[in-house]
mmCIF file of C-alpha atoms in Angstrom:
data_model
loop_
_atom_site.group_PDB
_atom_site.id
_atom_site.type_symbol
_atom_site.label_atom_id
_atom_site.label_comp_id
_atom_site.label_asym_id
_atom_site.label_seq_id
_atom_site.Cartn_x
_atom_site.Cartn_y
_atom_site.Cartn_z
ATOM 1 C CA ASN A 1 9.124 -16.814 7.902
ATOM 2 C CA ALA A 2 9.939 -15.020 4.628
ATOM 3 C CA GLY A 3 6.479 -13.507 4.025
ATOM 4 C CA VAL A 4 6.353 -11.957 0.538
ATOM 5 C CA THR A 5 9.486 -12.345 -1.581
ATOM 6 C CA GLN A 6 10.069 -10.324 -4.733
ATOM 7 C CA THR A 7 12.772 -10.916 -7.340
ATOM 8 C CA PRO A 8 14.760 -9.184 -8.631
ATOM 9 C CA LYS A 9 15.321 -6.283 -6.227
ATOM 10 C CA PHE A 10 16.772 -4.031 -8.934
ATOM 11 C CA GLN A 11 16.654 -4.082 -12.728
ATOM 12 C CA VAL A 12 17.598 -1.772 -15.578
ATOM 13 C CA LEU A 13 15.966 -2.331 -18.964
ATOM 14 C CA LYS A 14 16.133 -0.679 -22.340
ATOM 15 C CA THR A 15 12.978 0.584 -23.994
ATOM 16 C CA GLY A 16 11.222 -2.258 -25.794
ATOM 17 C CA GLN A 17 12.722 -5.063 -23.722
ATOM 18 C CA SER A 18 10.490 -7.495 -21.885
ATOM 19 C CA MET A 19 10.717 -8.631 -18.295
ATOM 20 C CA THR A 20 8.858 -10.667 -15.690
ATOM 21 C CA LEU A 21 8.799 -9.654 -12.039
ATOM 22 C CA GLN A 22 8.379 -12.562 -9.678
ATOM 23 C CA CYS A 23 6.496 -12.673 -6.390
ATOM 24 C CA ALA A 24 5.990 -15.534 -3.960
ATOM 25 C CA GLN A 25 4.284 -15.699 -0.568
ATOM 26 C CA ASP A 26 4.488 -18.377 2.088
ATOM 27 C CA MET A 27 1.527 -17.307 4.242
ATOM 28 C CA ASN A 28 -1.086 -19.408 2.402
ATOM 29 C CA HIS A 29 -2.924 -16.245 1.394
ATOM 30 C CA ASN A 30 -5.716 -16.374 -1.166
ATOM 31 C CA SER A 31 -5.305 -12.883 -2.616
ATOM 32 C CA MET A 32 -2.273 -11.323 -4.264
ATOM 33 C CA TYR A 33 -1.677 -7.848 -5.670
ATOM 34 C CA TRP A 34 0.767 -5.826 -7.784
ATOM 35 C CA TYR A 35 1.242 -2.109 -7.126
ATOM 36 C CA ARG A 36 3.532 0.554 -8.477
ATOM 37 C CA GLN A 37 4.811 3.551 -6.577
ATOM 38 C CA ASP A 38 6.117 6.628 -8.368
ATOM 39 C CA PRO A 39 7.965 9.517 -6.675
ATOM 40 C CA GLY A 40 5.620 11.616 -4.542
ATOM 41 C CA MET A 41 2.737 9.275 -5.223
ATOM 42 C CA GLY A 42 0.877 6.670 -3.281
ATOM 43 C CA LEU A 43 0.725 3.059 -4.334
ATOM 44 C CA ARG A 44 -1.483 2.367 -7.346
ATOM 45 C CA LEU A 45 -2.955 -1.055 -8.031
ATOM 46 C CA ILE A 46 -1.942 -2.613 -11.347
ATOM 47 C CA TYR A 47 -3.551 -6.070 -11.166
ATOM 48 C CA TYR A 48 -4.816 -8.368 -8.471
ATOM 49 C CA SER A 49 -5.774 -11.993 -8.029
ATOM 50 C CA ALA A 50 -8.560 -12.609 -5.530
ATOM 51 C CA SER A 51 -7.906 -16.340 -5.583
ATOM 52 C CA GLU A 52 -5.919 -18.935 -7.468
ATOM 53 C CA GLY A 53 -7.093 -19.027 -11.082
ATOM 54 C CA THR A 54 -8.503 -15.495 -11.216
ATOM 55 C CA THR A 55 -6.955 -12.149 -12.133
ATOM 56 C CA ASP A 56 -8.487 -8.687 -12.515
ATOM 57 C CA LYS A 57 -7.371 -5.248 -13.587
ATOM 58 C CA GLY A 58 -6.674 -2.533 -11.075
ATOM 59 C CA GLU A 59 -6.314 1.196 -11.555
ATOM 60 C CA VAL A 60 -3.325 1.220 -13.959
ATOM 61 C CA PRO A 61 -3.188 -2.088 -15.929
ATOM 62 C CA ASN A 62 -2.092 -0.824 -19.349
ATOM 63 C CA GLY A 63 1.240 -2.224 -20.504
ATOM 64 C CA TYR A 64 1.225 -5.113 -18.022
ATOM 65 C CA ASN A 65 0.123 -8.717 -17.861
ATOM 66 C CA VAL A 66 -0.059 -11.043 -14.878
ATOM 67 C CA SER A 67 -0.100 -14.743 -14.164
ATOM 68 C CA ARG A 68 -1.258 -16.427 -10.973
ATOM 69 C CA LEU A 69 0.923 -19.490 -11.378
ATOM 70 C CA ASN A 70 -0.359 -21.216 -8.234
ATOM 71 C CA LYS A 71 -1.510 -20.143 -4.790
ATOM 72 C CA ARG A 72 1.997 -18.999 -3.813
ATOM 73 C CA GLU A 73 3.165 -17.177 -6.931
ATOM 74 C CA PHE A 74 1.947 -14.132 -8.854
ATOM 75 C CA SER A 75 4.088 -12.697 -11.644
ATOM 76 C CA LEU A 76 3.951 -9.368 -13.448
ATOM 77 C CA ARG A 77 5.138 -9.090 -17.052
ATOM 78 C CA LEU A 78 6.142 -6.061 -19.073
ATOM 79 C CA GLU A 79 5.997 -7.114 -22.731
ATOM 80 C CA SER A 80 7.576 -3.988 -24.205
ATOM 81 C CA ALA A 81 9.006 -1.743 -21.511
ATOM 82 C CA ALA A 82 8.559 2.024 -21.759
ATOM 83 C CA PRO A 83 10.289 4.796 -19.769
ATOM 84 C CA SER A 84 6.913 5.631 -18.168
ATOM 85 C CA GLN A 85 7.063 2.242 -16.465
ATOM 86 C CA THR A 86 10.127 3.263 -14.457
ATOM 87 C CA SER A 87 8.895 2.790 -10.910
ATOM 88 C CA VAL A 88 9.114 0.754 -7.724
ATOM 89 C CA TYR A 89 6.891 -2.300 -7.940
ATOM 90 C CA PHE A 90 5.412 -3.878 -4.836
ATOM 91 C CA CYS A 91 3.752 -7.250 -4.549
ATOM 92 C CA ALA A 92 1.348 -7.908 -1.685
ATOM 93 C CA SER A 93 -0.726 -10.790 -0.404
ATOM 94 C CA GLY A 94 -3.635 -11.115 1.985
ATOM 95 C CA LYS A 95 -6.300 -13.469 3.246
ATOM 96 C CA GLY A 96 -8.844 -11.440 1.281
ATOM 97 C CA GLY A 97 -11.765 -9.291 2.310
ATOM 98 C CA ARG A 98 -10.952 -6.830 5.069
ATOM 99 C CA GLN A 99 -7.726 -8.528 6.098
ATOM 100 C CA PRO A 100 -4.600 -6.348 5.798
ATOM 101 C CA GLN A 101 -2.261 -6.877 2.891
ATOM 102 C CA HIS A 102 1.356 -7.857 3.497
ATOM 103 C CA PHE A 103 3.942 -6.321 1.192
ATOM 104 C CA GLY A 104 7.268 -7.407 -0.218
ATOM 105 C CA ASP A 105 10.250 -5.070 -0.222
ATOM 106 C CA GLY A 106 9.802 -4.008 -3.832
ATOM 107 C CA THR A 107 11.543 -4.218 -7.203
ATOM 108 C CA ARG A 108 13.190 -0.997 -8.377
ATOM 109 C CA LEU A 109 12.865 -0.927 -12.157
ATOM 110 C CA SER A 110 14.500 1.649 -14.431
ATOM 111 C CA ILE A 111 13.752 1.780 -18.137
ATOM 112 C CA LEU A 112 16.127 3.767 -20.300
ATOM 113 C CA ASP B 1 -9.106 12.592 -9.257
ATOM 114 C CA GLN B 2 -7.466 11.780 -5.953
ATOM 115 C CA GLN B 3 -9.933 9.960 -3.730
ATOM 116 C CA VAL B 4 -7.623 9.722 -0.704
ATOM 117 C CA LYS B 5 -5.662 12.828 0.192
ATOM 118 C CA GLN B 6 -2.833 13.344 2.622
ATOM 119 C CA ASN B 7 -2.238 17.064 2.336
ATOM 120 C CA SER B 8 0.878 17.256 4.496
ATOM 121 C CA PRO B 9 3.888 15.790 2.692
ATOM 122 C CA SER B 10 5.982 15.976 5.850
ATOM 123 C CA LEU B 11 5.735 16.451 9.607
ATOM 124 C CA SER B 12 8.413 16.957 12.281
ATOM 125 C CA VAL B 13 7.733 16.201 15.938
ATOM 126 C CA GLN B 14 9.870 16.143 19.078
ATOM 127 C CA GLU B 15 10.427 12.780 20.728
ATOM 128 C CA GLY B 16 7.828 12.163 23.422
ATOM 129 C CA ARG B 17 5.250 14.495 21.904
ATOM 130 C CA ILE B 18 2.115 13.568 19.970
ATOM 131 C CA SER B 19 2.234 13.047 16.198
ATOM 132 C CA ILE B 20 -1.021 13.648 14.326
ATOM 133 C CA LEU B 21 -1.231 12.544 10.702
ATOM 134 C CA ASN B 22 -4.302 13.500 8.704
ATOM 135 C CA CYS B 23 -6.150 11.965 5.793
ATOM 136 C CA ASP B 24 -9.217 13.093 3.840
ATOM 137 C CA TYR B 25 -11.293 11.102 1.392
ATOM 138 C CA THR B 26 -13.873 12.018 -1.209
ATOM 139 C CA ASN B 27 -15.559 8.710 -2.049
ATOM 140 C CA SER B 28 -18.496 8.269 0.341
ATOM 141 C CA MET B 29 -18.569 4.556 -0.450
ATOM 142 C CA PHE B 30 -15.315 3.940 1.422
ATOM 143 C CA ASP B 31 -16.112 1.998 4.574
ATOM 144 C CA TYR B 32 -12.785 0.646 5.752
ATOM 145 C CA PHE B 33 -9.587 2.537 6.360
ATOM 146 C CA LEU B 34 -6.027 1.469 7.065
ATOM 147 C CA TRP B 35 -2.720 3.070 7.926
ATOM 148 C CA TYR B 36 0.556 1.651 6.672
ATOM 149 C CA LYS B 37 4.077 2.621 7.682
ATOM 150 C CA LYS B 38 6.995 2.472 5.268
ATOM 151 C CA TYR B 39 10.712 2.641 5.891
ATOM 152 C CA PRO B 40 13.134 3.397 3.004
ATOM 153 C CA ALA B 41 13.910 0.405 0.766
ATOM 154 C CA GLU B 42 11.231 -1.695 2.473
ATOM 155 C CA GLY B 43 7.632 -2.502 1.691
ATOM 156 C CA PRO B 44 4.748 -0.901 3.608
ATOM 157 C CA THR B 45 3.735 -2.615 6.825
ATOM 158 C CA PHE B 46 0.223 -2.594 8.233
ATOM 159 C CA LEU B 47 -0.226 -0.444 11.318
ATOM 160 C CA ILE B 48 -3.888 -0.072 12.264
ATOM 161 C CA SER B 49 -7.329 -0.059 10.672
ATOM 162 C CA ILE B 50 -10.848 1.175 11.360
ATOM 163 C CA SER B 51 -14.256 0.273 10.051
ATOM 164 C CA SER B 52 -16.818 2.956 9.278
ATOM 165 C CA ILE B 53 -19.066 1.631 12.039
ATOM 166 C CA LYS B 54 -16.545 2.894 14.572
ATOM 167 C CA ASP B 55 -15.127 6.332 15.246
ATOM 168 C CA LYS B 56 -12.003 5.264 17.116
ATOM 169 C CA ASN B 57 -9.619 2.336 17.222
ATOM 170 C CA GLU B 58 -6.632 2.053 19.510
ATOM 171 C CA ASP B 59 -3.568 -0.189 19.491
ATOM 172 C CA GLY B 60 -0.883 0.670 21.986
ATOM 173 C CA ARG B 61 0.621 4.048 21.120
ATOM 174 C CA PHE B 62 -1.429 4.290 17.922
ATOM 175 C CA THR B 63 -5.008 5.553 17.699
ATOM 176 C CA VAL B 64 -7.023 6.173 14.571
ATOM 177 C CA PHE B 65 -10.028 8.508 14.630
ATOM 178 C CA LEU B 66 -12.702 8.569 11.942
ATOM 179 C CA ASN B 67 -15.102 11.463 11.289
ATOM 180 C CA LYS B 68 -17.460 10.197 8.613
ATOM 181 C CA SER B 69 -19.433 13.396 8.246
ATOM 182 C CA ALA B 70 -16.217 15.275 7.476
ATOM 183 C CA LYS B 71 -14.741 12.374 5.480
ATOM 184 C CA HIS B 72 -11.625 12.704 7.594
ATOM 185 C CA LEU B 73 -9.437 10.374 9.570
ATOM 186 C CA SER B 74 -6.360 10.921 11.647
ATOM 187 C CA LEU B 75 -3.617 8.788 13.162
ATOM 188 C CA HIS B 76 -2.306 9.771 16.587
ATOM 189 C CA ILE B 77 1.005 8.448 17.863
ATOM 190 C CA VAL B 78 1.647 9.037 21.565
ATOM 191 C CA PRO B 79 4.387 9.268 22.652
ATOM 192 C CA SER B 80 6.363 9.623 19.445
ATOM 193 C CA GLN B 81 9.661 7.764 19.243
ATOM 194 C CA PRO B 82 12.607 8.138 16.831
ATOM 195 C CA GLY B 83 11.820 4.680 15.420
ATOM 196 C CA ASP B 84 8.461 6.050 14.273
ATOM 197 C CA SER B 85 10.267 8.140 11.635
ATOM 198 C CA ALA B 86 8.882 6.774 8.359
ATOM 199 C CA VAL B 87 6.390 7.522 5.604
ATOM 200 C CA TYR B 88 2.794 6.879 6.639
ATOM 201 C CA PHE B 89 0.181 5.979 4.046
ATOM 202 C CA CYS B 90 -3.541 6.220 4.531
ATOM 203 C CA ALA B 91 -5.587 3.708 2.495
ATOM 204 C CA ALA B 92 -9.295 3.145 1.972
ATOM 205 C CA SER B 93 -11.529 0.449 0.547
ATOM 206 C CA TYR B 94 -15.182 -0.501 0.181
ATOM 207 C CA SER B 95 -16.940 -3.797 -0.207
ATOM 208 C CA GLY B 96 -18.093 -2.982 -3.725
ATOM 209 C CA ALA B 97 -14.530 -2.672 -4.967
ATOM 210 C CA GLY B 98 -13.288 -5.966 -6.324
ATOM 211 C CA SER B 99 -11.536 -7.910 -3.607
ATOM 212 C CA TYR B 100 -11.618 -4.824 -1.374
ATOM 213 C CA GLN B 101 -9.107 -2.940 -3.495
ATOM 214 C CA LEU B 102 -7.109 -0.367 -1.575
ATOM 215 C CA THR B 103 -6.815 3.261 -2.663
ATOM 216 C CA PHE B 104 -3.755 4.930 -1.149
ATOM 217 C CA GLY B 105 -2.905 8.517 -0.339
ATOM 218 C CA LYS B 106 0.452 9.972 -1.321
ATOM 219 C CA GLY B 107 1.916 9.590 2.154
ATOM 220 C CA THR B 108 3.232 11.818 4.940
ATOM 221 C CA LYS B 109 6.872 11.621 5.957
ATOM 222 C CA LEU B 110 7.133 11.765 9.751
ATOM 223 C CA SER B 111 10.420 12.773 11.359
ATOM 224 C CA VAL B 112 10.689 12.326 15.124
ATOM 225 C CA ILE B 113 13.509 14.441 16.480
ATOM 226 C CA PRO B 114 15.383 13.062 19.513
#
């Protein structure tokens, strides 16, 4: 059982380049989430999708867009990458409500 | 403004002893709390949770205590084992937050010394 799979695991971009981070879950979860974690910080919510067909902004949405492609997949796009977006990005999924979220192993993104 | 605070960046404990990790929150609307454990180069994994209607929840070696009046919760690990060495994140949510969004603390790095 793969759980939550994120691709790629590592990426280096130049300022201004665009990129899409992919996330897929095989647990039939309704809700999916994108977080970023910066050094010495907790995880901060970028966007989430409570169910297929819906997306909402989290705490730090600026500079990002998301697509809930289907129930399994939730992608995060950086249209014009900036050095401030250098971070580790985590995707998570959950049944929704109070149920715990399950996390992928992260994408380490560096923007030069 | 940090709504969930973990004021100890690190903690070292001898194997077999008790580890106590603390978390404070400022938003009185939070009514559900979770602890996650994270190893390097992996995603966080869910450990234990507690609802605000309880003051204690236990799961094996892990116990979470909630003091609502003090807006404080703690995670006790007894006995501590070397495999418990990880970063522990406290998280909080409330039903008014869209889809029960989680707000995380900055984490406490626990080192269990054999």
